[in-house]
Coordinates of C-alpha atoms in Angstrom, one line a residue:
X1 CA 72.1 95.1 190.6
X2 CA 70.9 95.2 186.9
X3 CA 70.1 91.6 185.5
X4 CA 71.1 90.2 182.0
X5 CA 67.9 89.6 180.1
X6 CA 68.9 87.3 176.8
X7 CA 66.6 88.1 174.0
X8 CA 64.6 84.7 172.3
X9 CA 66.0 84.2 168.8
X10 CA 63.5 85.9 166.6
X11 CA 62.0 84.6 163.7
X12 CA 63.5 86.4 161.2
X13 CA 66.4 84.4 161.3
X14 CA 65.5 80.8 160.0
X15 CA 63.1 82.8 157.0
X16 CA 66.4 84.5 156.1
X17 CA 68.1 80.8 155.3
X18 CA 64.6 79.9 153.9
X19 CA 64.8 82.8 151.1
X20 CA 68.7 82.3 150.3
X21 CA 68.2 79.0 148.3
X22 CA 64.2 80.6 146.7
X23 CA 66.6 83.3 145.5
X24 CA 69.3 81.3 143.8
X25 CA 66.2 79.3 142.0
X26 CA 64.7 82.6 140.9
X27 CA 68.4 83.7 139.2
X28 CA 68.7 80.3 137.8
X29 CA 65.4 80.0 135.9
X30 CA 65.8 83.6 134.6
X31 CA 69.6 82.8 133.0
X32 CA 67.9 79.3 131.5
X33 CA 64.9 81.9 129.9
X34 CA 67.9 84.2 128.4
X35 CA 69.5 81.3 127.8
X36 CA 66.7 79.5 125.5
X37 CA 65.8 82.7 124.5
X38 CA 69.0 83.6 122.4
X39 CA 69.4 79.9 121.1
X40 CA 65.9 80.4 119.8
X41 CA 67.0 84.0 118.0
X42 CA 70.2 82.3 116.6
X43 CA 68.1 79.5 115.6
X44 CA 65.7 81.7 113.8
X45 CA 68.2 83.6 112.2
X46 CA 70.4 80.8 110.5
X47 CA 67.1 79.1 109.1
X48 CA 65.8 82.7 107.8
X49 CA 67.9 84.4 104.8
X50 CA 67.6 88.0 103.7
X51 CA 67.7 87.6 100.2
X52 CA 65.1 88.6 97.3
X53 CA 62.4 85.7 96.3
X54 CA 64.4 83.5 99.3
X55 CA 62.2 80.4 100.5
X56 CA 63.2 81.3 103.8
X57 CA 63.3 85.1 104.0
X58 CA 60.0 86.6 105.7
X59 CA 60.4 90.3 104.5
X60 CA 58.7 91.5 102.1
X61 CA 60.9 91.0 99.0
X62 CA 61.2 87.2 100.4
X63 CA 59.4 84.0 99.4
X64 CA 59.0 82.9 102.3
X65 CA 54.7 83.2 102.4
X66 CA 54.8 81.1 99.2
X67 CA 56.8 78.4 100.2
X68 CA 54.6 77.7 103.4
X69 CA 51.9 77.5 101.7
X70 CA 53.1 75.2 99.4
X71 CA 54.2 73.1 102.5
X72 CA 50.8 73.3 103.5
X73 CA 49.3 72.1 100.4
X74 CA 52.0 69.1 100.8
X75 CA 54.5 69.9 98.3
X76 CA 58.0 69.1 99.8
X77 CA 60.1 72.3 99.8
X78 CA 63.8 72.1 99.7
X79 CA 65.9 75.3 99.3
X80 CA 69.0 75.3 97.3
X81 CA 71.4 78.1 97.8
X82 CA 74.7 77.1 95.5
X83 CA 75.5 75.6 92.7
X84 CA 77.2 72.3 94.6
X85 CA 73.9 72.0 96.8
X86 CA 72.2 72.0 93.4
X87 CA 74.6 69.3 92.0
X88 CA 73.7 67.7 95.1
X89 CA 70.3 67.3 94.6
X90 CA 68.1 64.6 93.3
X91 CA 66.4 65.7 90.5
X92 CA 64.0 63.7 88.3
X93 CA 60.4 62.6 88.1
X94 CA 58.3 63.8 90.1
X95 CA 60.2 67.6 90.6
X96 CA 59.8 70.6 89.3
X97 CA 62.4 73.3 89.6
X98 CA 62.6 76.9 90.2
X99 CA 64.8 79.5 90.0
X100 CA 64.8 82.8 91.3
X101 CA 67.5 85.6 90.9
X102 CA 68.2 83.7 87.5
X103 CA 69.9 87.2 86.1
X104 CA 73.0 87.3 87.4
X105 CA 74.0 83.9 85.9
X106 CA 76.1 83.3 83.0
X107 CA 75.9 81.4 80.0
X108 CA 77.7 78.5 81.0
X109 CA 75.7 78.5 84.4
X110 CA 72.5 78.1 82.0
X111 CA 73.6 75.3 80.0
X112 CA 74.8 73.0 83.2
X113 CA 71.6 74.0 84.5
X114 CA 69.5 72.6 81.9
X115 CA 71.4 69.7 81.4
X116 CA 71.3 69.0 85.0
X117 CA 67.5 69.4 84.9
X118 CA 66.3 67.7 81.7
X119 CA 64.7 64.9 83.8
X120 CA 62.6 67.2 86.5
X121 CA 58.7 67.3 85.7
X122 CA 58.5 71.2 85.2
X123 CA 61.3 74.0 85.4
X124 CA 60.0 77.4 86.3
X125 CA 62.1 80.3 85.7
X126 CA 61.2 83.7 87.4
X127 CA 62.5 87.2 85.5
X128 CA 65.6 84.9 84.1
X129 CA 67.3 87.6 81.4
X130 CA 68.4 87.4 77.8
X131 CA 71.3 84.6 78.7
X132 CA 68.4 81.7 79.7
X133 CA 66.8 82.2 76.5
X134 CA 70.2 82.0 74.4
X135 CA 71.1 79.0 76.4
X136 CA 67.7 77.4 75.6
X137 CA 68.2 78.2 71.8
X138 CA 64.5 79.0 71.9
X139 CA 62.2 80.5 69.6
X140 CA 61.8 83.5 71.7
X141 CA 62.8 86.6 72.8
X142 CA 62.5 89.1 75.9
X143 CA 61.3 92.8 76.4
X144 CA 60.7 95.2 78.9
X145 CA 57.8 95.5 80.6
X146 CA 55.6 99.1 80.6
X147 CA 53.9 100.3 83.5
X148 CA 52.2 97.9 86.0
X149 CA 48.8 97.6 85.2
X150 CA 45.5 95.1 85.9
X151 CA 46.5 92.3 83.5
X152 CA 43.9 89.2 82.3
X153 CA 45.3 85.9 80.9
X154 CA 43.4 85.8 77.7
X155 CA 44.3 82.3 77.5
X156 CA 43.6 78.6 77.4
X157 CA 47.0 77.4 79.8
X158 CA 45.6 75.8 82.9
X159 CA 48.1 77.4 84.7
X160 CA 46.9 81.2 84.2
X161 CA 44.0 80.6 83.3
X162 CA 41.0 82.6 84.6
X163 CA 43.6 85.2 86.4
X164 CA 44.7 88.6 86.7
X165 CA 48.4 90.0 87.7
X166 CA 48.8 93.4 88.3
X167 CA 53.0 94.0 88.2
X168 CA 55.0 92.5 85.3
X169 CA 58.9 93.3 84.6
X170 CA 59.7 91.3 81.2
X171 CA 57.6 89.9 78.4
X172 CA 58.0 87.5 76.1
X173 CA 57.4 87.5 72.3
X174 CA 57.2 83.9 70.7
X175 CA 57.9 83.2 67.2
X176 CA 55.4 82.4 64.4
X177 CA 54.7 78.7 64.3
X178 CA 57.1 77.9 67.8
X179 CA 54.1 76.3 69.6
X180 CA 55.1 78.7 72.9
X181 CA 52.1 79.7 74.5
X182 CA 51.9 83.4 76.3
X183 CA 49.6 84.6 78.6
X184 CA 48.9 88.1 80.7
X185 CA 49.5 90.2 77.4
X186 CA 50.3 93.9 77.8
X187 CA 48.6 95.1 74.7
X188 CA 44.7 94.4 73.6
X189 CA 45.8 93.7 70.1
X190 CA 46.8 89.9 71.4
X191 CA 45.8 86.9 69.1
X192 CA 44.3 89.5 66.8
X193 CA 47.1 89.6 64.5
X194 CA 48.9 92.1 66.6
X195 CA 51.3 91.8 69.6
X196 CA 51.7 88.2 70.8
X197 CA 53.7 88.7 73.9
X198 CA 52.5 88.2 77.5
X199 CA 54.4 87.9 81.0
X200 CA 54.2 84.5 80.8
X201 CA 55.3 81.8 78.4
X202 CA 55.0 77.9 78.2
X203 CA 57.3 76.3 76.3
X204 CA 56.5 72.7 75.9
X205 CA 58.3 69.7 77.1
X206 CA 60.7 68.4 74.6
X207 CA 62.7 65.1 73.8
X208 CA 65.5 67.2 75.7
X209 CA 64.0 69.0 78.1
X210 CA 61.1 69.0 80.4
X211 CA 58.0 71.7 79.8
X212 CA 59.1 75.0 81.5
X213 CA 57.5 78.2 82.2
X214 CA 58.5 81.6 82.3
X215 CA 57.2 84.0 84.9
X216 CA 58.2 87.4 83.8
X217 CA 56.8 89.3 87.2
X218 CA 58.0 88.0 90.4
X219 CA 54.7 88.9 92.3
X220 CA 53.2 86.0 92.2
X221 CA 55.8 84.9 94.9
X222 CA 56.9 87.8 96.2
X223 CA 55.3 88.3 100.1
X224 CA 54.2 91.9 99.5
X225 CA 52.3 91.0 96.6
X226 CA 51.2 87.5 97.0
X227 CA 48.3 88.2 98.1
X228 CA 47.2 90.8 95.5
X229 CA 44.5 90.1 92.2
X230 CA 45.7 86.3 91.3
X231 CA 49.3 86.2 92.2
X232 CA 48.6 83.5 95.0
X233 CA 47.2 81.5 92.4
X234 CA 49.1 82.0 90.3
X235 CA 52.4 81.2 92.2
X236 CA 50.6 77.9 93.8
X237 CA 49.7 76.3 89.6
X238 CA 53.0 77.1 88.4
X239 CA 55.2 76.3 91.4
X240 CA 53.1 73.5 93.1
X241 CA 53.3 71.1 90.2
X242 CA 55.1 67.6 91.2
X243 CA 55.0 66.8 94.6
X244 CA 58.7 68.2 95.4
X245 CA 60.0 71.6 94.4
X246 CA 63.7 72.6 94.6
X247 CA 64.1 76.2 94.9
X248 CA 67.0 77.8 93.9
X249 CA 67.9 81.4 94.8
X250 CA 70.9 82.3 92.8
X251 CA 73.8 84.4 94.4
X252 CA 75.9 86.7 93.1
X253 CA 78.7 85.2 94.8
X254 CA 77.8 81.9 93.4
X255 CA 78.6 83.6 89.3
X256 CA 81.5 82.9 88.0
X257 CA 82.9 85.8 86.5
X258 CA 85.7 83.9 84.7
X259 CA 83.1 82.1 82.8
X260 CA 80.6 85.9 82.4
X261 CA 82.1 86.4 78.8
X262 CA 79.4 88.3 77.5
X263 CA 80.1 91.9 76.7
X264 CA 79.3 94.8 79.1
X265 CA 77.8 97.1 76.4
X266 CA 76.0 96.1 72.8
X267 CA 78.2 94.9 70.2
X268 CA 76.6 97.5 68.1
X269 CA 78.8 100.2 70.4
X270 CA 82.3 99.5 69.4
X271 CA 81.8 100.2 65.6
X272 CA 79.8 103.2 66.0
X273 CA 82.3 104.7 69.0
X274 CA 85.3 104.3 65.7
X275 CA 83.3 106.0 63.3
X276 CA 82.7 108.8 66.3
X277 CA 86.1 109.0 66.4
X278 CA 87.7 108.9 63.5
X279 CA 84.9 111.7 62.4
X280 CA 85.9 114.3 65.2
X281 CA 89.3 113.5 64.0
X282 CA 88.4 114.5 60.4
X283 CA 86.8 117.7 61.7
X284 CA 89.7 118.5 63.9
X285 CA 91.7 118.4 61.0
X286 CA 89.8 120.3 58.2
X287 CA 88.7 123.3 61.0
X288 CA 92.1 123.5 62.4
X289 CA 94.5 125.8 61.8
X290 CA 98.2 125.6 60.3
X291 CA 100.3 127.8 62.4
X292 CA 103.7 129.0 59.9
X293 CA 106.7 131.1 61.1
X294 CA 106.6 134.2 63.3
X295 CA 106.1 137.4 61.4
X296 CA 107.0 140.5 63.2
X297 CA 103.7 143.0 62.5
X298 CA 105.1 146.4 62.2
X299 CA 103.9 149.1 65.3
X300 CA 103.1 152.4 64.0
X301 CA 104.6 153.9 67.0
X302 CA 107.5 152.6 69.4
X303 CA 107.8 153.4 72.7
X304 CA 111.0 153.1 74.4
X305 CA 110.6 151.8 78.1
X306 CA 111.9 154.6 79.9
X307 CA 110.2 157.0 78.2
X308 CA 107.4 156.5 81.0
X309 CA 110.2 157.1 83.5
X310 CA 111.2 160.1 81.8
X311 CA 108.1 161.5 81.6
X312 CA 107.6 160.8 84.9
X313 CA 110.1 163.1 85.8
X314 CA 109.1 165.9 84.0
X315 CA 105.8 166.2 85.6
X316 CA 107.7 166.7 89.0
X317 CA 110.3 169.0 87.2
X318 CA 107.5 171.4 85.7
X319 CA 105.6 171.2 89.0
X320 CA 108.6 172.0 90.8
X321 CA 107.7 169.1 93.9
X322 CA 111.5 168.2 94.5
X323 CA 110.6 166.7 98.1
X324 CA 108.2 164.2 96.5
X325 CA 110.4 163.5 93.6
X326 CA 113.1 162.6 96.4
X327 CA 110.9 160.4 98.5
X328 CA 110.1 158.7 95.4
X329 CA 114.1 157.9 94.5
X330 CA 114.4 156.9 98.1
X331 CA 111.8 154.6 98.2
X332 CA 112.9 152.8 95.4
X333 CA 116.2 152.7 97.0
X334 CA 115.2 150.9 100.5
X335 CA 113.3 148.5 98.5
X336 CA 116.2 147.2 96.5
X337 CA 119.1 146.9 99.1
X338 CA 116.1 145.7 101.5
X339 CA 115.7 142.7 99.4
X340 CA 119.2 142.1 98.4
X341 CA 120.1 142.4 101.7
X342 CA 117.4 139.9 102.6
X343 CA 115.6 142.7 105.3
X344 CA 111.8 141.7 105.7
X345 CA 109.5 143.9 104.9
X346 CA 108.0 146.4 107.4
X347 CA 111.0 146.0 109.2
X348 CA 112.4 149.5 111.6
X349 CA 114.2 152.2 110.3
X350 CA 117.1 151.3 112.6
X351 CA 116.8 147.5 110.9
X352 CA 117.7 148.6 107.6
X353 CA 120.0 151.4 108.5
X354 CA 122.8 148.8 110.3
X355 CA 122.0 146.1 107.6
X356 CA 123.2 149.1 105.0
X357 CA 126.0 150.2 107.2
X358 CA 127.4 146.9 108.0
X359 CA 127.5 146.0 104.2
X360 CA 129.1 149.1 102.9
X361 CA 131.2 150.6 105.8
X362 CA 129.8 153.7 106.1
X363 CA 127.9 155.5 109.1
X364 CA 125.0 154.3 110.5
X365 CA 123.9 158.6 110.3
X366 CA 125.1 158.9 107.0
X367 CA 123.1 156.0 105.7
X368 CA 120.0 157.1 107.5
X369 CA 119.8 160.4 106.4
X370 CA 120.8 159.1 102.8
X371 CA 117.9 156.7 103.0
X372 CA 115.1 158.7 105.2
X373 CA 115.8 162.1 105.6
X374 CA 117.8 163.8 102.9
X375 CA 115.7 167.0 101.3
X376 CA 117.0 168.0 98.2
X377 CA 116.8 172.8 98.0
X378 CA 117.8 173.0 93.9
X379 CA 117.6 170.4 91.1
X380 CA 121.4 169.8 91.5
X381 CA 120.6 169.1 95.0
X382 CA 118.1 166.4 93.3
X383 CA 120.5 165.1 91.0
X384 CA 123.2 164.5 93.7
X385 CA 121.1 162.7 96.0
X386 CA 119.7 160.6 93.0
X387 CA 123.7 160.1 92.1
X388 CA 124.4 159.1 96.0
X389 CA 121.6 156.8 95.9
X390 CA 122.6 154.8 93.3
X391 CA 126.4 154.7 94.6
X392 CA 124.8 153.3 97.7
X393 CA 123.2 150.5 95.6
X394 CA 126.2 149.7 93.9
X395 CA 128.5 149.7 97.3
X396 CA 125.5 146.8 98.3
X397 CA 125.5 144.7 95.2
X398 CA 129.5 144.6 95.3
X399 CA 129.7 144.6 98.9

């Protein structure tokens, strides 16, 4: 008799509940890490912006380093991205004002600006263009830079003074007697009755306006070069000012091109493309020439156009070659009636033969041996078949 032995419940059992709920906490806390790890990345990436000379963009052509460190030093930073934010803005004593991008604005975007910002404490413009000048009516004008170079201040503006820049993309020549101080000169003939242009200008405050400054390199902002010769510097005197700095980086979308009325090539290029014109036109005309009637030149000799045909056939009549005289005759022959009787080429014999018979009525054997195999003993013989071949023709084309 074989006994029943029950087994003890082992211990595996109750550690297998123990695990199940360990488990779920394990999965749980890794969804919340993905979770909070995501929110952070789309957090990150709505306060950073990839624009040029951005406050918030941390790539190199960003201005993000500078801005920090303005934070740092306790100047309150406050980004404007639009025209309506900037309208939005407080602006008055106690702020200063830059703008970054500045180019790509028009004319009428320069005068709202300034008007908007005739109270602020300091306005710093960064590589503006030609259309900031017009629209400050100032008694200055803008070049190009040359090439980058190690570039002192040679001057007495506490901003810049002491400092060297090495990168520089316009310069600014002031007039004579316009009180505009320049600094960071390109040339070593500076205050020495030569060149009197620098990459950067100061234009004093005004009953109208506040004092503003014109940065014609954007290095001394610009993360890949802020650190380089006195750009930090540089960047912290100018920008750091008043004790809040609104920072505008100008879009492209923000331009309106209704109001972008200024032309897209120099005025100068419209007169001098007429008188282009209306020269080639003149030379057209006196190099040209007239053209009169048709005047038949007389040929001192005229060939008839069978005479080659003729010819043709006395070579085979002197050389006596009657079978290759009649292969020629029939080989014109099956072309023609081939293509009036719409037979492709390189079609059979045996094609062409009851295409030919059907159209004329005659024998299929009759037509082949006209066609393919008729031999000609005797010139008569020639002429006849030549005569039969073009009766065959004819029987075709009036079929």
């Amino acid at each position: 008799m074989t006994a029943v032995t029950t087994s003890a419940p082992t211990a595996a059992e109750p550690s297998t509940r123990r695990r199940r709920p360990v488990g779920r906490i394990v999965l749980a806390a890794v969804a919340a890490l993905i979770v909070s790890g995501v929110a952070a990345l789309l957090l990150l990436g709505s306060r950073s912006s990839g624009a040029p000379l951005d406050p918030d963009n941390p790539q190199p052509p960003g201005g993000q380093a500078m801005a920090r460190v303005l934070s740092d030093q306790g100047v309150s930073v406050h980004p404007v991205r639009s025209r309506e934010a900037l309208r939005d803005s407080t602006i008055g004593a106690g702020t200063s004002v830059v703008v970054t991008r500045g180019e790509v604005m028009t004319l009428a975007m320069w005068k709202a600006f300034f008007e908007q910002t005739r109270s602020a404490d300091r306005i710093i413009l960064v590589t503006p263009g030609d259309r900031a000048l017009r629209a400050l009516d100032a008694p200055i004008s803008r070049r190009g830079a040359g090439f980058p170079r190690d570039t002192p201040a040679r001057c007495d503006v506490p901003i810049a003074r002491g400092l060297t820049i090495t990168d520089g993309s316009e310069r600014y020549d002031p007039a004579d007697g316009s009180g505009v101080q320049t600094c960071f000169p390109p040339g070593g003939g500076f205050g020495q009755g030569g060149d009197r242009g620098g990459y950067l200008a100061v234009l004093p405050a005004t009953a109208d306006r506040p004092e503003i400054v014109l940065l014609g390199s954007t290095a001394p902002i610009r993360n890949s070069d802020v650190r380089d010769a006195g750009h930090a510097a540089l960047g912290l005197r100018a920008l750091g000012h008043s004790s809040r700095l609104v920072w505008w980086s100008v879009s492209p979308r923000d331009v309106d091109l209704v109001d972008a009325k200024d032309p897209v090539w120099p005025k100068w290029m419209t007169p001098v493309g007429v008188v282009l014109a209306l020269s080639v036109l003149v030379l057209m005309v006196s190099r040209g020439r007239r053209l009169g009637r048709l005047v038949q030149e007389p040929l001192p000799v005229v060939v008839r156009a069978s005479e080659t045909t003729e010819s043709r056939g006395q070579l085979y009549r002197k050389a006596g070659d009657r079978e290759r005289a009649a292969t020629v005759l029939r080989s014109g022959t099956r072309r023609r009636v081939s293509r009036y009787l719409g037979v492709p080429p390189g079609s059979s014999p045996a094609a062409l033969v009851d295409a030919v018979a059907g159209a004329t009525g005659r024998a299929p054997m009759d037509v082949h041996t006209l066609l393919f195999t008729a031999v000609p003993t005797d010139d008569a013989g020639l002429t006849q078949l030549a005569q039969q071949l073009r009766q065959l023709e004819k029987e075709v084309r009036h079929r």
